[in-house]
Short mmCIF file of C-alpha atoms in Angstrom, two decimals:
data_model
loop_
_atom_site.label_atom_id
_atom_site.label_comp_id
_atom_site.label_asym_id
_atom_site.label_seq_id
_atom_site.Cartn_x
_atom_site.Cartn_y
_atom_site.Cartn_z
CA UNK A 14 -16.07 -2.88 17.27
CA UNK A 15 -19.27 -1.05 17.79
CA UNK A 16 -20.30 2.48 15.82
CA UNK A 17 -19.38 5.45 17.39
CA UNK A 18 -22.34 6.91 19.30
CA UNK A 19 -24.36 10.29 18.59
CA UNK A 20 -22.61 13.07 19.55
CA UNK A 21 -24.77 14.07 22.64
CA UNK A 22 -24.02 10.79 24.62
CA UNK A 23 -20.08 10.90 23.78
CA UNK A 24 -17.31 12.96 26.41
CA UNK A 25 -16.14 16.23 24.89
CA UNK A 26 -12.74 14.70 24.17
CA UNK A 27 -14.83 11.66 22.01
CA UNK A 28 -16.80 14.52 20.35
CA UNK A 29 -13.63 16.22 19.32
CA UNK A 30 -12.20 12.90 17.72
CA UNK A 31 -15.36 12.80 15.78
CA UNK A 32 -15.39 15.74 14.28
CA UNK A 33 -12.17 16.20 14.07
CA UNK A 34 -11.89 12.83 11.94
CA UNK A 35 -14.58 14.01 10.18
CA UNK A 36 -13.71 17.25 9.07
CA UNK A 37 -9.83 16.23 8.62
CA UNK A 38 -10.90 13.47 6.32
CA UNK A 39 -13.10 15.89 4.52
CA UNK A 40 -11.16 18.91 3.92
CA UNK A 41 -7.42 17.30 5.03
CA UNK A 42 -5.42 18.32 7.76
CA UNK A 43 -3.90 21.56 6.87
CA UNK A 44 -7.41 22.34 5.41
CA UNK A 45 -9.40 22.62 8.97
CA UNK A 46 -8.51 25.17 11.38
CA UNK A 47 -8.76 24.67 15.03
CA UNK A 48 -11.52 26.97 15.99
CA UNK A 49 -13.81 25.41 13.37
CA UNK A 50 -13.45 21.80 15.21
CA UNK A 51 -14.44 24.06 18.30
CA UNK A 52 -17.45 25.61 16.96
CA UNK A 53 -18.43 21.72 15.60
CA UNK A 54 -18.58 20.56 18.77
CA UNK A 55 -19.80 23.72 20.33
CA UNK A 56 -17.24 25.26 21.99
CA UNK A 57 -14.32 28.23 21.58
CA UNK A 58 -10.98 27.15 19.67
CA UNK A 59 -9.40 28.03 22.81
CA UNK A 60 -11.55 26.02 25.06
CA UNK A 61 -10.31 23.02 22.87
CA UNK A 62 -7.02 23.30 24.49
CA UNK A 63 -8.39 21.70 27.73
CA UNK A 64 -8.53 18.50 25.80
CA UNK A 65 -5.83 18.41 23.35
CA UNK A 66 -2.37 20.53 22.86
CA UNK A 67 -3.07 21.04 19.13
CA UNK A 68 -4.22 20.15 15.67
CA UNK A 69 -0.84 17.87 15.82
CA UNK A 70 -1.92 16.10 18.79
CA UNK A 71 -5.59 15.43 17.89
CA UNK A 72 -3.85 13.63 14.15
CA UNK A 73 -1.76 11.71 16.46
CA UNK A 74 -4.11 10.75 18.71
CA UNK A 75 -6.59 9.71 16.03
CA UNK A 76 -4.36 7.56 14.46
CA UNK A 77 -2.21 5.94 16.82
CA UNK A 78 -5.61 4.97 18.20
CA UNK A 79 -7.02 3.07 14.96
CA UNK A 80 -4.03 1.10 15.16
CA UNK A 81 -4.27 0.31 19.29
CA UNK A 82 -7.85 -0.25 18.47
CA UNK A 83 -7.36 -3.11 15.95
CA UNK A 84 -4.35 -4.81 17.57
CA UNK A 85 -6.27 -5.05 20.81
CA UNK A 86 -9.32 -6.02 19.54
CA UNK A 87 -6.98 -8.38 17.08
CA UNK A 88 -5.74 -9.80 20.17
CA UNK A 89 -8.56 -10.16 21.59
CA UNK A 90 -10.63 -12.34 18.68
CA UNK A 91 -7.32 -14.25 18.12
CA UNK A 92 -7.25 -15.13 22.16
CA UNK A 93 -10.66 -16.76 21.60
CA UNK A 94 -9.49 -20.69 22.21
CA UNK A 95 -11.39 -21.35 18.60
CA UNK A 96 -9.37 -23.47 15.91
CA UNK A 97 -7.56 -21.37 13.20
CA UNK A 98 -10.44 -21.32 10.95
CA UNK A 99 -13.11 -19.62 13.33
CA UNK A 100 -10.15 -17.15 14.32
CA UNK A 101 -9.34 -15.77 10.55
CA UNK A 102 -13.14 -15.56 10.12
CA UNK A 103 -13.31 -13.53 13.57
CA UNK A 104 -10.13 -11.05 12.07
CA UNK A 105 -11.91 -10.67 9.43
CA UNK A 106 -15.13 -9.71 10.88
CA UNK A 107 -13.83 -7.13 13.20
CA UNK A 108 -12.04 -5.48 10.37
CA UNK A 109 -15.14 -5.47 8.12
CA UNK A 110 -16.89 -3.93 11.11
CA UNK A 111 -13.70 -1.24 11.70
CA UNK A 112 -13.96 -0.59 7.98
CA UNK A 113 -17.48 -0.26 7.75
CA UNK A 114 -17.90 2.16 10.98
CA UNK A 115 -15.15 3.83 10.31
CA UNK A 116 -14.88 5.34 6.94
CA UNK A 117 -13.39 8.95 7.73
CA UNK A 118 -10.33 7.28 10.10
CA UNK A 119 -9.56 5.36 7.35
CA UNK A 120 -9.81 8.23 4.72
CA UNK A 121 -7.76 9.84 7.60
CA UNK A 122 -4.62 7.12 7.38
CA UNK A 123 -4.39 7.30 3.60
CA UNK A 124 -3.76 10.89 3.57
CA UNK A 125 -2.58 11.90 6.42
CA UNK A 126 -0.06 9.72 7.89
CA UNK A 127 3.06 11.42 6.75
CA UNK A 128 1.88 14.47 8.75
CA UNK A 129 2.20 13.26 11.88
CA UNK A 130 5.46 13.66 13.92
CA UNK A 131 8.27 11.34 13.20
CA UNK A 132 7.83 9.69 16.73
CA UNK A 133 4.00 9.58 16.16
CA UNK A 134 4.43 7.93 13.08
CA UNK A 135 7.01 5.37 14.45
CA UNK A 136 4.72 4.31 16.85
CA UNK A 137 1.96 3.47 14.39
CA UNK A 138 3.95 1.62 12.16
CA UNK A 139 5.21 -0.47 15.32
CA UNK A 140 1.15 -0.50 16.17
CA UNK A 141 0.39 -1.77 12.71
CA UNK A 142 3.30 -4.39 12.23
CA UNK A 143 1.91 -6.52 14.88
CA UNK A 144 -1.03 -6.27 13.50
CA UNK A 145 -0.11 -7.59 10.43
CA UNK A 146 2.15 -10.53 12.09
CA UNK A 147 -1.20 -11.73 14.09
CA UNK A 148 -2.83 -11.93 10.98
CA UNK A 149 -0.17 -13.53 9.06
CA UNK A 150 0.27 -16.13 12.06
CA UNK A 151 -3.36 -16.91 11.51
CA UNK A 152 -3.46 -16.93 8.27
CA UNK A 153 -0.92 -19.76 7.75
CA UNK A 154 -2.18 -21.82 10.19
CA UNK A 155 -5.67 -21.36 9.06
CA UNK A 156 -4.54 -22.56 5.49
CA UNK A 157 -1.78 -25.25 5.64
CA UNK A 158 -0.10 -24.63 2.11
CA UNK A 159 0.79 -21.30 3.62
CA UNK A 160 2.63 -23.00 6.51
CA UNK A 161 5.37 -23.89 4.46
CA UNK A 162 8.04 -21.35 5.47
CA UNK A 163 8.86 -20.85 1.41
CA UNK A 164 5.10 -19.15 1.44
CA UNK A 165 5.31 -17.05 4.00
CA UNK A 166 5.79 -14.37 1.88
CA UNK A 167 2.88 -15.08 0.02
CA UNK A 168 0.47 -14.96 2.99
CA UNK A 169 2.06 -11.74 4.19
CA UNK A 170 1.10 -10.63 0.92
CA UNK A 171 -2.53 -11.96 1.06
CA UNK A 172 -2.66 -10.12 4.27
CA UNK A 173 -1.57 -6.91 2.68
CA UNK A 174 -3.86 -7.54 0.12
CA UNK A 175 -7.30 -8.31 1.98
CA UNK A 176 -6.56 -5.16 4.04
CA UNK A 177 -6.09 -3.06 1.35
CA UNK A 178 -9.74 -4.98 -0.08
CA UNK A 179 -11.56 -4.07 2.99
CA UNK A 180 -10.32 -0.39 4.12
CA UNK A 181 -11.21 0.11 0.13
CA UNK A 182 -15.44 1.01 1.89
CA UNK A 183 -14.55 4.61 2.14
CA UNK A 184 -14.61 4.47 -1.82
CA UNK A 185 -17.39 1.54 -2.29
CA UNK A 186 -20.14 2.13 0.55
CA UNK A 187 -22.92 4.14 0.14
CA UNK A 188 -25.38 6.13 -0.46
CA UNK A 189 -24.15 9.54 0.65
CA UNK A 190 -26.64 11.90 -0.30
CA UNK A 191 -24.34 14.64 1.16
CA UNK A 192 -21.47 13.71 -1.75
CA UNK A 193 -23.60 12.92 -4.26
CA UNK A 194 -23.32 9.14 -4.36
CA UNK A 195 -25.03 6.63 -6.24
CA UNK A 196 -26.90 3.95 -4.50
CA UNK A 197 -24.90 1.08 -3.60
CA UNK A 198 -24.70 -1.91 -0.95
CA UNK A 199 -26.17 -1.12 2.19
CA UNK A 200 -23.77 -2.18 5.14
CA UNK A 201 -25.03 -5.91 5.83
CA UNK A 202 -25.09 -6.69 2.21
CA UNK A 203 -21.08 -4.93 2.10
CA UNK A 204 -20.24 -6.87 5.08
CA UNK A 205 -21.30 -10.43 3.75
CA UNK A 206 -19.56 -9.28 0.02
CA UNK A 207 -16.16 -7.76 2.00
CA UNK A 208 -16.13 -11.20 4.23
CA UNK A 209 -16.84 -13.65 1.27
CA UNK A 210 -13.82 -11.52 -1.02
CA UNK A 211 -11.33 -12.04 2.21
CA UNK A 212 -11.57 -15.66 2.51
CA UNK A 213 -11.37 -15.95 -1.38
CA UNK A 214 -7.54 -14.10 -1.39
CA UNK A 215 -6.61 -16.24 0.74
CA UNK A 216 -7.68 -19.68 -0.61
CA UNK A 217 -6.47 -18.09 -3.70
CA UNK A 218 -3.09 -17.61 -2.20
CA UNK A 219 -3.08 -21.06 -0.76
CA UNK A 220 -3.88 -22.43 -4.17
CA UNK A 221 -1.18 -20.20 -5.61
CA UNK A 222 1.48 -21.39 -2.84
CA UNK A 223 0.38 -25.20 -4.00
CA UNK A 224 1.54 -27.99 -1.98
CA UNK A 225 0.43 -32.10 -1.26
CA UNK A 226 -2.68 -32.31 -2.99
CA UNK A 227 -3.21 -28.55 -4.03
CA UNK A 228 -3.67 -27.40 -7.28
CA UNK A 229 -0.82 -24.78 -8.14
CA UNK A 230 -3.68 -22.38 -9.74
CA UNK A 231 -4.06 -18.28 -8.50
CA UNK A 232 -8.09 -18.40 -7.30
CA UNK A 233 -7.66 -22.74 -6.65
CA UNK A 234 -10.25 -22.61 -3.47
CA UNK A 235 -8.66 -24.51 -0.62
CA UNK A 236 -10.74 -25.37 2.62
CA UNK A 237 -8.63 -23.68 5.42
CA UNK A 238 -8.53 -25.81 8.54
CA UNK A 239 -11.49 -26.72 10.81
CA UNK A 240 -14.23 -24.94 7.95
CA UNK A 241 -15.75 -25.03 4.82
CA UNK A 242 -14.45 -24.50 1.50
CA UNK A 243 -13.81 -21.11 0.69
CA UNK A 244 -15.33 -19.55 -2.30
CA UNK A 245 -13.07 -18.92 -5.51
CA UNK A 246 -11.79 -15.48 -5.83
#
């Protein structure tokens, strides 16, 4: 999932996402008006109407699209003829890259989901359950203590978890001079750190699910199928 490119080479209607997932994640929803999302991409409130109906419609449109975006390109990765293995570590990089290019649409989803329309909001919840089952169907296949149907709970869990691990970079990556962060990991460095943390929950929650020849211990590491040992949580 590549970066989002400057402003100058992007449509109008790309430039409006942009800043109006920046500002929204910024200042919230009911905090940004629409003429100031105009002037930010450098034209009239009223000219923004060409390209979107309304504030409501821009929300909607910003977040029903994180969730197409990661169930397609979910699809896609887990389409890739690899063994289970290569696949989880695939999902995991494309939502390390999501997370790491796209700090204000995730800022965006924590705070703002609940103002979308009830429709809107249906839809990304039915966007972001099959999401989650892809995963989960990976997950357990990847690691075969979570096969056992008494663990699927546990993986969905994991899941749950590692997502909630990696969309934490809004909070975690810097610098950002312009907030007044401290120093911190520089993206490659967070990338490696976020990847190494996901494959620990979930040989963690294989060693916690137990099974033939697997230690019944929270953080046990447990090789997941076709790769290495994962690294302890």
């Amino acid at each position: 999932m590549p970066n989002v490119p400057a402003a100058s080479a992007l449509p109008r209607r790309d430039q409006i996402r942009r800043e109006a997932a920046r500002l929204f994640a910024a200042r919230g929803f009911l905090g940004v008006g629409v003429d100031e999302i105009g002037k930010a991409v450098g034209i009239s409130g009223p000219a923004l109407y060409r390209h979107f109906a309304g504030k409501d419609a821009m929300l909607a449109d910003l977040l029903i699209g994180i969730s197409e975006r990661l169930l397609d390109e979910g699809r896609r990765r887990a389409g890739g003829g690899e063994g289970p293995a290569a696949t989880l570590d695939a999902l995991i990089s494309g939502h390390v890259d999501f997370a790491l290019g796209d700090r204000d649409l995730i800022t965006l989803h924590d705070r703002e989901l609940l103002n979308l329309k009830e429709e809107d909001r249906r839809t990304v919840r039915r966007l972001q359950r099959g999401y989650v089952e892809l995963w989960v169907d990976v997950v357990r296949q990847a690691y075969p203590p979570l096969a056992d149907p008494a663990a699927e709970p546990v993986a969905r869990a994991a899941v749950h978890a590692v997502f909630g691990l990696i969309n934490s970079t809004p909070h975690s990556l810097g610098p950002n001079p312009d907030q007044g962060e401290r120093a911190a990991l520089q993206r490659d460095g967070m990338a490696a750190l976020l990847h190494a943390l996901a494959h620990g929950a979930f040989a963690a929650a294989a060693g916690s699910a137990g099974g033939p020849g697997v230690p019944a211990v929270p953080g046990a590491a447990v090789a997941p199928v076709g790769g290495p040992a994962a690294a302890e949580a």
